[in-house]
Coordinates of C-alpha atoms in Angstrom, one line a residue:
M1 CA 0.0 0.1 -0.1
N2 CA 1.5 3.5 -1.3
N3 CA 1.7 6.6 0.6
A4 CA -1.6 7.7 -0.8
E5 CA -3.4 4.6 -0.1
T6 CA -2.7 4.5 3.7
V7 CA -3.4 8.7 3.8
F8 CA -7.0 7.7 2.1
E9 CA -7.7 4.5 3.7
A10 CA -7.0 5.9 6.9
A11 CA -9.3 9.3 6.7
R12 CA -11.8 6.6 5.9
R13 CA -11.5 5.1 8.8
L14 CA -11.4 8.2 11.1
Q15 CA -14.4 9.8 9.6
Q16 CA -16.8 7.2 9.9
V17 CA -16.7 6.4 13.6
G18 CA -16.6 10.7 13.2
T19 CA -13.3 11.2 14.6
P20 CA -11.3 14.0 14.2
Y21 CA -8.0 14.4 12.2
A22 CA -5.7 16.5 10.2
L23 CA -4.7 16.1 6.6
V24 CA -0.9 17.0 7.1
S25 CA 1.1 17.6 3.6
V26 CA 5.0 18.1 2.5
I27 CA 5.0 21.4 0.0
K28 CA 8.5 21.8 0.2
A29 CA 11.3 20.2 1.6
L30 CA 15.3 21.0 1.3
A31 CA 17.6 18.2 1.6
P32 CA 18.8 16.9 3.9
A33 CA 15.0 15.5 4.8
S34 CA 14.2 11.9 4.5
A35 CA 10.3 13.5 3.2
R36 CA 9.2 14.8 -0.9
P37 CA 7.4 17.3 -1.8
G38 CA 3.4 15.4 -2.1
D39 CA 3.4 13.0 0.9
K40 CA 1.5 12.8 2.8
A41 CA -0.5 11.9 6.1
I42 CA -3.0 11.6 8.6
V43 CA -2.8 12.6 12.6
T44 CA -5.0 13.2 15.0
A45 CA -5.1 14.3 18.4
D46 CA -3.4 12.0 20.5
G47 CA -0.6 11.7 17.5
D48 CA -1.4 9.0 15.8
F49 CA 0.6 8.5 12.3
H50 CA -1.2 6.7 9.3
G51 CA 0.9 7.9 6.4
W52 CA 4.3 9.6 6.0
V53 CA 5.3 13.1 6.4
G54 CA 8.8 13.2 8.1
G55 CA 11.0 11.1 11.0
G56 CA 10.9 11.9 14.7
C57 CA 12.9 15.5 14.8
A58 CA 9.6 17.3 12.9
Q59 CA 7.1 14.7 14.4
P60 CA 6.1 16.4 17.7
A61 CA 6.0 20.4 16.2
V62 CA 3.4 18.5 13.8
V63 CA 1.1 16.5 16.7
R64 CA 1.1 20.7 18.1
T65 CA -0.4 22.1 15.8
V66 CA -2.6 19.4 14.5
R67 CA -4.6 20.2 18.0
Q68 CA -4.3 24.0 17.2
A69 CA -6.1 23.3 14.4
L70 CA -8.7 20.5 15.9
A71 CA -8.7 23.0 18.3
D72 CA -10.6 26.4 16.1
G73 CA -10.8 24.7 12.7
R74 CA -8.7 26.7 10.9
A75 CA -5.8 25.3 8.5
R76 CA -2.2 26.3 8.9
L77 CA 1.3 26.2 7.4
I78 CA 4.5 24.9 9.7
R79 CA 8.1 25.3 8.9
I80 CA 10.4 22.6 10.4
A81 CA 13.9 24.0 10.3
P82 CA 17.4 23.5 11.9
T83 CA 18.7 25.5 14.8
A84 CA 20.7 25.7 17.8
D85 CA 17.2 26.7 20.2
G86 CA 14.4 25.6 19.2
H87 CA 12.3 28.3 18.5
E88 CA 8.8 28.9 17.8
R89 CA 7.9 32.1 15.5
D90 CA 4.9 32.9 14.2
L91 CA 6.1 35.6 11.2
G92 CA 1.7 36.3 9.8
D93 CA 1.2 33.3 7.1
V94 CA 3.6 30.1 8.7
L95 CA 4.5 29.2 11.9
E96 CA 8.1 28.4 12.4
F97 CA 10.1 25.2 14.6
G98 CA 13.3 25.6 15.5
M99 CA 14.3 21.3 15.2
A100 CA 17.8 20.7 17.0
C101 CA 18.5 18.2 15.5
H102 CA 21.6 16.8 13.4
S103 CA 20.3 15.9 10.6
G104 CA 18.7 18.5 9.4
G105 CA 17.0 19.7 6.7
T106 CA 13.6 21.9 6.6
L107 CA 10.7 21.2 5.4
E108 CA 7.0 23.0 5.6
L109 CA 3.7 21.8 5.8
F110 CA 0.1 22.7 4.9
I111 CA -1.8 20.6 8.1
D112 CA -6.0 21.0 7.1
P113 CA -8.1 19.9 10.3
V114 CA -11.5 17.2 8.9
L115 CA -13.8 17.6 11.3
P116 CA -17.0 15.5 12.7
R117 CA -20.6 17.0 10.9
A118 CA -22.1 19.1 14.5
Q119 CA -24.6 17.5 16.3
L120 CA -27.8 18.2 16.4
V121 CA -31.1 16.0 18.1
V122 CA -34.6 17.1 17.6
I123 CA -36.8 15.8 19.8
G124 CA -41.3 15.9 19.4
A125 CA -43.1 14.9 16.5
S126 CA -44.1 18.2 15.6
S127 CA -44.3 20.3 11.9
V128 CA -41.0 22.6 13.1
A129 CA -39.5 19.3 14.2
A130 CA -40.7 17.8 11.0
S131 CA -39.2 20.9 9.2
L132 CA -36.0 21.0 11.5
T133 CA -35.1 17.7 10.1
Q134 CA -34.9 19.7 6.5
L135 CA -33.4 22.2 7.2
A136 CA -30.3 21.6 9.7
P137 CA -28.3 18.8 6.9
R138 CA -28.6 21.5 4.6
V139 CA -26.2 23.7 6.7
G140 CA -24.2 21.1 7.7
F141 CA -25.3 20.0 10.8
A142 CA -26.4 16.0 10.9
V143 CA -29.7 15.2 12.5
T144 CA -31.2 12.8 15.4
L145 CA -34.7 12.8 15.3
I146 CA -36.3 11.8 18.9
A147 CA -39.8 11.8 19.4
H148 CA -41.6 8.7 20.9
E149 CA -43.2 5.7 18.6
A150 CA -41.5 7.7 16.0
D151 CA -41.8 6.3 12.5
A152 CA -38.1 6.9 10.2
A153 CA -39.8 7.5 6.7
H154 CA -41.3 10.7 7.3
Y155 CA -38.0 11.9 8.7
P156 CA -36.4 11.1 5.4
D157 CA -33.7 13.6 5.6
A158 CA -32.7 12.9 9.3
Q159 CA -29.7 10.8 9.7
R160 CA -31.3 8.8 12.4
V161 CA -34.6 8.4 13.8
I162 CA -35.2 7.1 17.8
A163 CA -38.8 5.9 18.4
S164 CA -38.6 6.4 22.1
D165 CA -37.8 9.6 23.9
D166 CA -37.3 7.2 27.4
A167 CA -33.9 9.4 29.2
V168 CA -32.2 6.2 29.7
S169 CA -32.1 3.5 26.9
V170 CA -31.7 7.1 24.5
A171 CA -28.9 8.5 26.4
A172 CA -26.8 6.1 25.9
Q173 CA -27.6 6.3 22.2
V174 CA -26.3 9.7 22.0
A175 CA -22.7 11.5 21.7
P176 CA -22.3 14.1 24.3
G177 CA -22.0 18.0 23.1
A178 CA -24.9 17.5 20.6
W179 CA -27.2 20.8 20.0
V180 CA -30.3 19.7 20.9
V181 CA -34.3 21.6 20.4
V182 CA -37.4 21.0 22.5
A183 CA -39.9 21.4 19.5
T184 CA -42.6 19.0 20.8
Q185 CA -45.3 22.0 21.2
G186 CA -47.6 20.6 23.8
R187 CA -47.4 16.7 23.0
R188 CA -44.5 14.8 25.7
D189 CA -43.4 18.1 26.9
V190 CA -42.0 17.4 30.7
Q191 CA -40.9 14.0 29.3
A192 CA -38.7 15.3 26.7
L193 CA -37.7 18.3 28.1
R194 CA -35.8 15.4 30.4
L195 CA -34.5 13.6 27.9
A196 CA -33.1 16.9 26.6
L197 CA -31.4 16.8 30.3
A198 CA -29.6 13.0 30.3
L199 CA -28.3 13.9 26.8
N200 CA -25.0 16.4 28.5
A201 CA -26.2 18.8 25.6
R202 CA -23.5 21.8 24.5
Q203 CA -26.9 23.4 24.8
V204 CA -31.1 23.1 24.8
S205 CA -33.2 24.7 23.7
F206 CA -37.2 25.1 23.9
V207 CA -39.8 26.0 21.1
A208 CA -42.1 27.1 23.1
S209 CA -43.4 30.7 24.7
A210 CA -41.8 32.3 27.6
R211 CA -44.9 31.5 30.1
K212 CA -45.6 27.9 29.3
A213 CA -41.2 27.8 29.8
Q214 CA -41.5 29.5 33.1
V215 CA -44.0 26.8 34.0
L216 CA -42.6 23.7 32.7
K217 CA -39.0 24.4 34.1
A218 CA -40.4 25.5 37.7
S219 CA -42.1 21.8 37.5
L220 CA -39.1 19.8 36.7
V221 CA -36.7 22.0 39.1
A222 CA -39.9 20.4 41.5
A223 CA -39.1 17.0 40.8
G224 CA -35.8 17.6 41.5
A225 CA -34.1 18.3 37.6
D226 CA -30.3 19.9 38.8
A227 CA -31.7 23.9 38.1
G228 CA -28.7 24.8 37.1
A229 CA -29.6 23.3 34.6
V230 CA -32.2 23.7 33.8
A231 CA -32.3 27.3 34.3
A232 CA -29.7 27.1 30.8
I233 CA -32.4 25.8 28.7
V234 CA -32.7 28.3 26.3
A235 CA -36.2 29.7 25.9
P236 CA -38.2 30.9 24.2
A237 CA -35.8 29.1 21.3
G238 CA -35.6 31.1 18.2
Y239 CA -34.3 34.9 17.0
P240 CA -36.6 37.7 17.1
M241 CA -38.1 37.4 13.1
A242 CA -41.5 37.7 11.8
A243 CA -41.9 33.9 11.5
T244 CA -45.2 32.2 11.4
T245 CA -45.4 29.3 9.9
P246 CA -43.5 25.6 10.5
E247 CA -40.5 25.9 8.7
E248 CA -40.5 30.1 9.2
I249 CA -39.9 29.1 12.9
A250 CA -37.5 26.3 11.7
L251 CA -35.0 28.7 9.8
S252 CA -35.8 30.9 13.3
V253 CA -34.5 28.4 16.0
L254 CA -31.5 26.8 13.6
A255 CA -30.4 30.5 12.9
A256 CA -29.7 30.5 16.6
V257 CA -27.8 27.2 17.2
V258 CA -26.1 28.7 14.0
S259 CA -24.9 31.9 15.3
Q260 CA -24.7 30.6 19.0
R261 CA -22.1 27.4 18.1
R262 CA -19.6 30.5 15.6
G263 CA -20.1 32.9 18.3
P264 CA -19.0 36.7 17.9
S265 CA -15.8 35.9 15.7
A266 CA -18.0 35.3 13.2
A267 CA -17.4 38.9 11.7
V268 CA -19.1 39.3 8.1
S269 CA -17.4 42.0 5.1
S270 CA -20.3 42.9 3.1
P271 CA -24.1 43.0 2.8
C272 CA -23.3 39.9 0.2
G273 CA -22.8 37.5 3.1
M274 CA -18.9 37.2 2.8
A275 CA -16.9 36.8 5.5
E276 CA -13.5 37.6 6.5
S277 CA -13.7 35.6 9.2
L278 CA -16.0 32.6 10.7
T279 CA -13.9 30.5 12.7
E280 CA -15.9 29.6 15.8
P281 CA -14.5 30.8 19.1
L282 CA -12.2 27.9 20.9
T283 CA -14.5 27.0 24.0
E284 CA -17.9 26.3 23.4
P285 CA -21.0 26.6 26.1
T286 CA -21.1 25.0 29.2
P287 CA -23.0 21.5 28.9
V288 CA -26.5 21.9 30.8
A289 CA -25.4 18.8 33.4
A290 CA -23.8 18.8 36.1
G291 CA -20.6 17.7 36.0
V292 CA -20.2 17.1 32.3
T293 CA -17.0 18.8 30.2
T294 CA -17.3 19.8 27.0
A295 CA -14.0 20.6 24.4
A296 CA -13.8 22.8 22.4
T297 CA -15.7 22.0 18.7
P298 CA -14.7 23.5 16.3
S299 CA -16.5 23.9 12.2
T300 CA -17.5 21.6 10.5
A301 CA -14.8 21.7 8.1
S302 CA -14.0 18.7 4.7
G303 CA -10.5 21.1 4.4
S304 CA -10.1 24.1 5.5
G305 CA -12.0 28.0 4.8
A306 CA -15.5 28.7 5.6
S307 CA -18.5 25.3 5.6
I308 CA -22.2 26.3 4.1
E309 CA -23.5 26.5 8.1
A310 CA -20.7 29.4 8.4
L311 CA -21.9 31.2 4.7
A312 CA -25.3 30.5 6.2
A313 CA -25.1 31.7 9.0
T314 CA -23.8 34.7 7.1
A315 CA -26.8 35.1 5.6
V316 CA -29.7 34.6 7.9
S317 CA -27.8 38.1 10.0
A318 CA -28.8 39.9 6.8
I319 CA -32.6 38.8 6.8
V320 CA -33.0 38.2 11.0
P321 CA -33.8 42.0 11.8
S322 CA -32.0 43.1 15.3
P323 CA -33.6 44.1 17.8
S324 CA -33.9 48.0 16.6
A325 CA -35.6 47.2 13.9
A326 CA -37.9 44.6 15.0
S327 CA -39.8 47.8 17.5
A328 CA -40.3 48.7 14.2
A329 CA -42.9 46.4 13.3
P330 CA -45.5 43.8 15.1
L331 CA -43.6 40.1 16.2
A332 CA -46.3 36.9 15.3
N333 CA -45.6 34.6 18.2
C334 CA -44.0 32.1 16.6
C335 CA -45.6 29.0 19.6
G336 CA -48.8 29.8 17.7
G337 CA -50.1 32.7 19.8
A338 CA -51.7 36.4 18.0
V339 CA -49.2 39.1 16.8
V340 CA -47.9 41.1 19.1
E341 CA -46.1 45.1 19.0
A342 CA -43.0 45.1 19.7
P343 CA -42.0 47.5 22.6
S344 CA -39.6 50.9 20.8
Q345 CA -37.3 50.5 23.6
P346 CA -37.2 46.6 24.2
A347 CA -36.0 46.1 27.5
A348 CA -34.8 42.9 26.6
K349 CA -34.2 41.0 23.1
P350 CA -37.5 40.2 22.1
S351 CA -38.4 36.2 21.2
C352 CA -40.4 34.3 18.1
C353 CA -41.5 33.0 20.5
G354 CA -42.6 35.8 22.3
G355 CA -41.1 35.4 25.8

C-alpha cells in the first residue's frame, strides 16, 4: 500500500467513527530531509500518524499544530528548520519551529483539519421538528430525530430516528456535545425536557412561549432536576423575526443555534455574506448537564475555509432583523399566539415565541 492509499484508507476509517483528524501535506522539502513534496499523513489529536511526512524530529511540531488546528478548525502552514535554540516563531503566513536534530533539512507542511459534522438532536414529532430535520442538514448538521413511536419514513433527511423518548435508554445512544432542540409543542413536553437534560448537550433550546417555558422549568426543578441545568435551557428558542409557519419557525431556531455555535468571532465584511472570519471560538457554551466536560468543537469542515453552515449564518444575519429594527414592526408569536407589537425600546431581546 503506497502513501496515498494509506492516507485515504485511514481517513475513511476515522470518518466512519466520527474521529477528527488533520491531513498533513509536505509542500516543500530542502535536503537533507527524509520527506518529499507531496508526501501526506493523517494525524489525530492523540498523535497517531498514518502516512509519512518526515522523521521523529518533525513529529512533535506536527502533533502540536494538529491539536491547535482541531481545536479551532483553522488550517495552518508550518516550517520546520534546523536551529540551535529550538524556537517557535509566528511569521504571519507561516509558523516556524526550530529543530535541534542533527539531521538538518527544512520542511514546510500544510495542516488541514477535517472535523465530524456537528450534531443536532431534535426532540418531538411536531411540524417544527420535521422542518428542522429538513433544514439543518443543509447547513452542515447531522440530525437525530427523537420522538415517541416516531416513523423514520416521515423524516428522510434525518441521519437517525429514535422512536423512544425514554431518557435512560436514549441517552446511551447519543454522543455528548450535541445541540438539542425540544420541539414537542404540547405533546410529551416534560418527558422531552427530561430527556434533553440527560443528553449532556452543549445547549438545549425549547420551542415554547416564555410563560409556558417558565411553568415547565419550575415543574422540572420541583421534581428534582438540577436547577442550574434547567435555568440554562434557552426558551423561547429562536431569533426575533415574524415567523408564523413551521418552516419559518424552524429557520428562526436554526439561525439562533448557528449563531451561538459560531459565536461573536464570525465577522462579516459585506452585506452579501462574504466573510472575513468565520471560525468558531476556542470554547463552546457550558454543557447544560452538571458535571459534563465539553471540549472545544470547531466548525464542520472537510478542509480549510468557511463551511456552508458558516455562510448560512451570515446570510441569515442579513435577513433577520436586529432588535432595534424589530421594534419598528410587529412580531408574530412563533408558538401560535396572536401577533404582538414589540416595544419601541425593549428591555430585553424580543423572541419569536413572544417571550
